[in-house]
GROMACS .gro file of C-alpha atoms in nm:
model
  162
    1MET     CA    1   0.327  -0.741  -1.754
    2ASP     CA    2   0.262  -0.540  -1.440
    3ILE     CA    3   0.070  -0.677  -1.129
    4GLU     CA    4  -0.170  -0.491  -0.924
    5PHE     CA    5  -0.285  -0.519  -0.553
    6ARG     CA    6  -0.650  -0.545  -0.507
    7LYS     CA    7  -0.905  -0.622  -0.227
    8ILE     CA    8  -0.957  -0.996  -0.158
    9THR     CA    9  -1.320  -0.941  -0.154
   10GLU     CA   10  -1.327  -0.860  -0.531
   11PHE     CA   11  -1.277  -1.226  -0.597
   12PRO     CA   12  -1.502  -1.525  -0.515
   13ARG     CA   13  -1.514  -1.711  -0.194
   14GLY     CA   14  -1.257  -2.007  -0.227
   15THR     CA   15  -0.988  -1.813  -0.396
   16LEU     CA   16  -0.763  -1.796  -0.103
   17THR     CA   17  -0.802  -2.185  -0.047
   18GLU     CA   18  -0.729  -2.252  -0.408
   19LEU     CA   19  -0.430  -2.016  -0.414
   20LEU     CA   20  -0.286  -2.204  -0.088
   21ARG     CA   21  -0.340  -2.546  -0.224
   22ASP     CA   22  -0.142  -2.447  -0.551
   23GLY     CA   23   0.113  -2.253  -0.370
   24TYR     CA   24   0.211  -2.547  -0.140
   25SER     CA   25   0.157  -2.806  -0.400
   26PHE     CA   26   0.531  -2.888  -0.408
   27GLN     CA   27   0.482  -3.076  -0.086
   28PRO     CA   28   0.140  -3.265  -0.099
   29GLU     CA   29   0.157  -3.330   0.282
   30PHE     CA   30   0.068  -2.942   0.344
   31GLN     CA   31  -0.267  -2.988   0.177
   32ARG     CA   32  -0.337  -3.304   0.363
   33ASP     CA   33  -0.254  -3.146   0.687
   34TRP     CA   34  -0.370  -2.792   0.652
   35ASP     CA   35  -0.656  -2.782   0.392
   36LYS     CA   36  -0.923  -2.769   0.671
   37GLN     CA   37  -0.741  -2.461   0.828
   38TRP     CA   38  -0.718  -2.299   0.482
   39GLN     CA   39  -1.085  -2.344   0.411
   40GLU     CA   40  -1.165  -2.193   0.750
   41PHE     CA   41  -0.940  -1.897   0.698
   42ASP     CA   42  -1.101  -1.837   0.351
   43ALA     CA   43  -1.453  -1.847   0.501
   44PHE     CA   44  -1.346  -1.623   0.779
   45PHE     CA   45  -1.217  -1.353   0.536
   46TYR     CA   46  -1.504  -1.378   0.327
   47ASP     CA   47  -1.747  -1.372   0.631
   48ASN     CA   48  -1.569  -1.049   0.752
   49PRO     CA   49  -1.492  -0.839   0.462
   50HIS     CA   50  -1.385  -0.546   0.664
   51ILE     CA   51  -1.109  -0.756   0.816
   52ALA     CA   52  -0.999  -0.905   0.470
   53ASP     CA   53  -0.968  -0.566   0.314
   54TYR     CA   54  -0.789  -0.428   0.610
   55SER     CA   55  -0.535  -0.704   0.672
   56GLY     CA   56  -0.459  -0.870   0.346
   57PHE     CA   57  -0.476  -0.810  -0.054
   58MET     CA   58  -0.469  -1.009  -0.363
   59THR     CA   59  -0.187  -0.992  -0.628
   60VAL     CA   60  -0.348  -0.983  -0.969
   61LEU     CA   61  -0.206  -1.035  -1.318
   62LYS     CA   62  -0.423  -0.953  -1.611
   63GLU     CA   63  -0.731  -0.989  -1.386
   64THR     CA   64  -0.610  -1.334  -1.260
   65PRO     CA   65  -0.546  -1.368  -0.894
   66ILE     CA   66  -0.185  -1.511  -0.877
   67GLY     CA   67  -0.119  -1.466  -0.504
   68PHE     CA   68  -0.225  -1.303  -0.172
   69VAL     CA   69  -0.070  -1.201   0.170
   70SER     CA   70  -0.246  -1.145   0.494
   71TRP     CA   71  -0.151  -1.032   0.834
   72ASN     CA   72  -0.282  -1.008   1.190
   73PRO     CA   73  -0.311  -0.638   1.313
   74THR     CA   74  -0.459  -0.711   1.651
   75LYS     CA   75  -0.135  -0.648   1.828
   76LEU     CA   76  -0.082  -0.291   1.661
   77PRO     CA   77   0.111  -0.068   1.722
   78ALA     CA   78   0.353  -0.322   1.895
   79PHE     CA   79   0.384  -0.566   1.623
   80THR     CA   80   0.188  -0.727   1.320
   81GLU     CA   81   0.247  -1.084   1.221
   82VAL     CA   82   0.241  -1.183   0.855
   83GLY     CA   83   0.001  -1.482   0.818
   84HIS     CA   84  -0.054  -1.652   0.485
   85ASN     CA   85   0.156  -1.543   0.186
   86CYS     CA   86   0.168  -1.732  -0.149
   87ILE     CA   87   0.210  -1.710  -0.511
   88LEU     CA   88   0.070  -1.967  -0.777
   89SER     CA   89   0.332  -2.207  -0.875
   90LYS     CA   90   0.362  -2.110  -1.219
   91TYR     CA   91   0.415  -1.747  -1.135
   92LYS     CA   92   0.707  -1.828  -0.885
   93GLY     CA   93   1.051  -1.715  -0.978
   94ASN     CA   94   0.937  -1.388  -1.140
   95GLY     CA   95   0.963  -1.157  -0.856
   96TYR     CA   96   0.600  -1.126  -0.779
   97GLY     CA   97   0.638  -1.269  -0.435
   98LYS     CA   98   0.899  -1.019  -0.346
   99ARG     CA   99   0.682  -0.724  -0.473
  100GLN     CA  100   0.371  -0.869  -0.293
  101MET     CA  101   0.575  -0.890   0.045
  102ARG     CA  102   0.716  -0.536  -0.008
  103GLU     CA  103   0.359  -0.403  -0.054
  104ALA     CA  104   0.253  -0.586   0.251
  105VAL     CA  105   0.533  -0.437   0.458
  106ARG     CA  106   0.452  -0.099   0.329
  107ARG     CA  107   0.083  -0.124   0.418
  108ILE     CA  108   0.171  -0.263   0.757
  109ILE     CA  109   0.394   0.016   0.844
  110ALA     CA  110   0.134   0.264   0.734
  111GLN     CA  111  -0.111   0.103   0.987
  112GLY     CA  112   0.150   0.187   1.250
  113ALA     CA  113   0.344  -0.128   1.322
  114GLU     CA  114   0.660  -0.098   1.520
  115LYS     CA  115   0.767  -0.425   1.424
  116ILE     CA  116   0.656  -0.697   1.165
  117ILE     CA  117   0.722  -1.071   1.223
  118VAL     CA  118   0.677  -1.384   1.006
  119CYS     CA  119   0.777  -1.740   1.013
  120THR     CA  120   0.813  -2.005   0.750
  121ASN     CA  121   0.939  -2.356   0.754
  122GLU     CA  122   1.279  -2.471   0.661
  123ILE     CA  123   1.146  -2.659   0.337
  124CYS     CA  124   1.005  -2.309   0.210
  125VAL     CA  125   1.343  -2.186   0.084
  126SER     CA  126   1.167  -1.951  -0.170
  127ALA     CA  127   0.966  -1.796   0.106
  128GLN     CA  128   1.293  -1.732   0.311
  129HIS     CA  129   1.450  -1.548   0.010
  130THR     CA  130   1.136  -1.345  -0.027
  131TYR     CA  131   1.132  -1.242   0.325
  132GLU     CA  132   1.498  -1.141   0.332
  133SER     CA  133   1.462  -0.960   0.002
  134ALA     CA  134   1.164  -0.755   0.151
  135GLY     CA  135   1.393  -0.646   0.452
  136PHE     CA  136   1.325  -0.909   0.705
  137GLN     CA  137   1.615  -1.034   0.923
  138PHE     CA  138   1.641  -1.390   1.020
  139LYS     CA  139   1.618  -1.417   1.408
  140ARG     CA  140   1.609  -1.788   1.495
  141THR     CA  141   1.473  -2.140   1.426
  142GLY     CA  142   1.227  -2.319   1.635
  143GLU     CA  143   1.034  -2.646   1.671
  144GLU     CA  144   0.769  -2.696   1.421
  145PRO     CA  145   0.487  -2.847   1.619
  146PHE     CA  146   0.265  -2.958   1.328
  147CYS     CA  147   0.447  -3.091   1.048
  148SER     CA  148   0.820  -3.114   1.106
  149GLU     CA  149   0.871  -3.454   0.947
  150TYR     CA  150   0.837  -3.284   0.608
  151ALA     CA  151   0.869  -2.911   0.668
  152GLY     CA  152   1.154  -2.898   0.898
  153GLN     CA  153   1.207  -2.638   1.170
  154ARG     CA  154   1.026  -2.292   1.172
  155MET     CA  155   1.231  -2.007   1.071
  156TYR     CA  156   1.162  -1.661   1.223
  157TYR     CA  157   1.232  -1.330   1.065
  158GLU     CA  158   1.135  -0.968   1.171
  159ILE     CA  159   1.166  -0.598   1.065
  160ILE     CA  160   1.206  -0.341   1.334
  161VAL     CA  161   1.026  -0.034   1.203
  162LYS     CA  162   1.074   0.204   1.503
   0.00000   0.00000   0.00000
Protein backbone atom coordinates (compact mmCIF):
# COMPACT_ATOMS: atom_id res chain seq x y z
CA MET A 1 0.00 0.00 0.00
CA ASP A 2 1.32 3.38 -0.95
CA ILE A 3 0.58 6.68 0.68
CA GLU A 4 -0.12 9.96 -1.02
CA PHE A 5 0.20 13.54 0.14
CA ARG A 6 -2.88 15.71 -0.29
CA LYS A 7 -4.21 19.11 0.64
CA ILE A 8 -5.43 19.47 4.20
CA THR A 9 -8.55 21.23 2.93
CA GLU A 10 -9.67 18.10 1.07
CA PHE A 11 -10.71 16.69 4.45
CA PRO A 12 -13.35 17.88 6.92
CA ARG A 13 -12.80 20.44 9.61
CA GLY A 14 -11.81 18.65 12.82
CA THR A 15 -9.58 16.11 11.06
CA LEU A 16 -6.38 17.74 12.34
CA THR A 17 -7.63 17.75 15.94
CA GLU A 18 -8.60 14.08 15.74
CA LEU A 19 -5.25 13.11 14.26
CA LEU A 20 -3.41 14.96 17.03
CA ARG A 21 -5.57 13.37 19.74
CA ASP A 22 -4.81 9.92 18.41
CA GLY A 23 -1.15 10.60 17.65
CA TYR A 24 -0.51 11.73 21.22
CA SER A 25 -2.81 9.19 22.89
CA PHE A 26 0.18 7.27 24.29
CA GLN A 27 0.33 10.01 26.95
CA PRO A 28 -3.21 11.14 27.93
CA GLU A 29 -1.95 14.32 29.57
CA PHE A 30 -1.12 15.72 26.14
CA GLN A 31 -4.80 15.87 25.23
CA ARG A 32 -5.72 17.25 28.64
CA ASP A 33 -3.18 20.07 28.29
CA TRP A 34 -3.20 20.73 24.55
CA ASP A 35 -6.67 19.92 23.22
CA LYS A 36 -7.83 23.54 23.20
CA GLN A 37 -4.75 24.62 21.22
CA TRP A 38 -5.23 21.71 18.79
CA GLN A 39 -8.82 22.80 18.16
CA GLU A 40 -7.70 26.42 17.63
CA PHE A 41 -5.01 25.26 15.20
CA ASP A 42 -7.55 23.16 13.30
CA ALA A 43 -9.97 26.10 13.11
CA PHE A 44 -7.21 28.46 11.94
CA PHE A 45 -6.16 26.16 9.10
CA TYR A 46 -9.72 25.58 7.93
CA ASP A 47 -10.54 29.29 8.22
CA ASN A 48 -7.42 30.08 6.16
CA PRO A 49 -7.22 27.42 3.45
CA HIS A 50 -4.55 29.31 1.48
CA ILE A 51 -2.27 29.00 4.54
CA ALA A 52 -3.21 25.38 5.20
CA ASP A 53 -2.46 24.29 1.67
CA TYR A 54 0.83 26.21 1.53
CA SER A 55 2.24 25.20 4.88
CA GLY A 56 1.08 21.65 5.44
CA PHE A 57 -0.36 18.51 3.94
CA MET A 58 -2.25 15.39 4.84
CA THR A 59 -0.75 11.90 4.49
CA VAL A 60 -3.39 9.58 3.07
CA LEU A 61 -3.64 5.80 2.77
CA LYS A 62 -6.58 4.33 0.84
CA GLU A 63 -8.47 7.65 1.03
CA THR A 64 -8.02 7.74 4.83
CA PRO A 65 -5.99 10.54 6.41
CA ILE A 66 -3.39 8.81 8.59
CA GLY A 67 -1.26 11.82 9.47
CA PHE A 68 -0.24 15.34 8.66
CA VAL A 69 2.55 17.83 9.03
CA SER A 70 2.55 21.63 9.15
CA TRP A 71 5.15 24.37 9.24
CA ASN A 72 5.45 28.11 9.76
CA PRO A 73 6.84 29.83 6.64
CA THR A 74 6.70 33.40 7.99
CA LYS A 75 10.48 33.64 8.52
CA LEU A 76 11.43 32.49 5.01
CA PRO A 77 14.00 32.44 3.58
CA ALA A 78 16.02 32.49 6.83
CA PHE A 79 14.24 29.50 8.30
CA THR A 80 11.03 27.52 8.62
CA GLU A 81 9.90 25.81 11.78
CA VAL A 82 8.02 22.52 11.59
CA GLY A 83 4.91 22.68 13.74
CA HIS A 84 2.56 19.75 14.18
CA ASN A 85 3.62 16.39 12.84
CA CYS A 86 1.76 13.19 13.62
CA ILE A 87 0.75 9.76 12.38
CA LEU A 88 -2.24 7.80 13.69
CA SER A 89 -1.20 5.26 16.32
CA LYS A 90 -2.19 2.18 14.35
CA TYR A 91 0.01 3.28 11.41
CA LYS A 92 3.13 4.07 13.44
CA GLY A 93 6.16 1.90 12.88
CA ASN A 94 5.57 1.45 9.15
CA GLY A 95 7.81 4.25 7.87
CA TYR A 96 4.92 6.59 7.08
CA GLY A 97 6.14 9.28 9.49
CA LYS A 98 9.61 9.19 7.94
CA ARG A 99 8.17 9.52 4.43
CA GLN A 100 5.84 12.28 5.58
CA MET A 101 8.72 14.25 7.11
CA ARG A 102 10.94 13.77 4.06
CA GLU A 103 8.15 15.16 1.87
CA ALA A 104 7.75 18.11 4.23
CA VAL A 105 11.50 18.81 4.06
CA ARG A 106 11.37 18.64 0.27
CA ARG A 107 8.48 21.12 0.13
CA ILE A 108 10.03 23.48 2.66
CA ILE A 109 13.31 23.54 0.72
CA ALA A 110 11.32 24.24 -2.46
CA GLN A 111 9.81 27.26 -0.67
CA GLY A 112 13.34 28.63 -0.24
CA ALA A 113 14.22 27.83 3.38
CA GLU A 114 17.88 28.11 4.30
CA LYS A 115 17.31 26.26 7.56
CA ILE A 116 14.55 24.01 8.89
CA ILE A 117 14.06 23.67 12.63
CA VAL A 118 11.89 21.42 14.73
CA CYS A 119 11.51 20.49 18.35
CA THR A 120 9.89 17.61 20.15
CA ASN A 121 9.81 16.30 23.68
CA GLU A 122 12.07 13.82 25.38
CA ILE A 123 9.14 11.38 25.76
CA CYS A 124 8.51 11.39 21.98
CA VAL A 125 11.31 9.02 21.05
CA SER A 126 9.69 7.97 17.76
CA ALA A 127 9.52 11.63 16.67
CA GLN A 128 13.22 12.01 17.45
CA HIS A 129 13.99 9.00 15.23
CA THR A 130 11.74 10.37 12.48
CA TYR A 131 13.52 13.72 12.45
CA GLU A 132 16.95 12.11 12.42
CA SER A 133 15.94 9.76 9.59
CA ALA A 134 14.76 12.78 7.56
CA GLY A 135 18.15 14.46 7.88
CA PHE A 136 17.75 16.63 10.97
CA GLN A 137 20.72 16.96 13.30
CA PHE A 138 20.22 17.11 17.06
CA LYS A 139 21.30 20.52 18.39
CA ARG A 140 20.39 20.77 22.06
CA THR A 141 17.91 20.16 24.83
CA GLY A 142 16.02 22.89 26.60
CA GLU A 143 13.46 23.45 29.28
CA GLU A 144 9.89 22.43 28.47
CA PRO A 145 7.78 25.30 29.86
CA PHE A 146 4.37 23.63 29.58
CA CYS A 147 4.43 19.91 30.30
CA SER A 148 7.84 18.88 31.59
CA GLU A 149 6.40 16.69 34.36
CA TYR A 150 5.38 14.04 31.83
CA ALA A 151 7.03 15.07 28.54
CA GLY A 152 10.58 15.76 29.73
CA GLN A 153 12.84 18.31 28.11
CA ARG A 154 12.49 19.78 24.66
CA MET A 155 14.78 18.35 22.01
CA TYR A 156 15.83 20.73 19.23
CA TYR A 157 16.85 19.64 15.71
CA GLU A 158 17.75 21.42 12.49
CA ILE A 159 18.71 21.01 8.85
CA ILE A 160 20.96 23.61 7.27
CA VAL A 161 20.02 23.85 3.59
CA LYS A 162 22.38 26.56 2.35
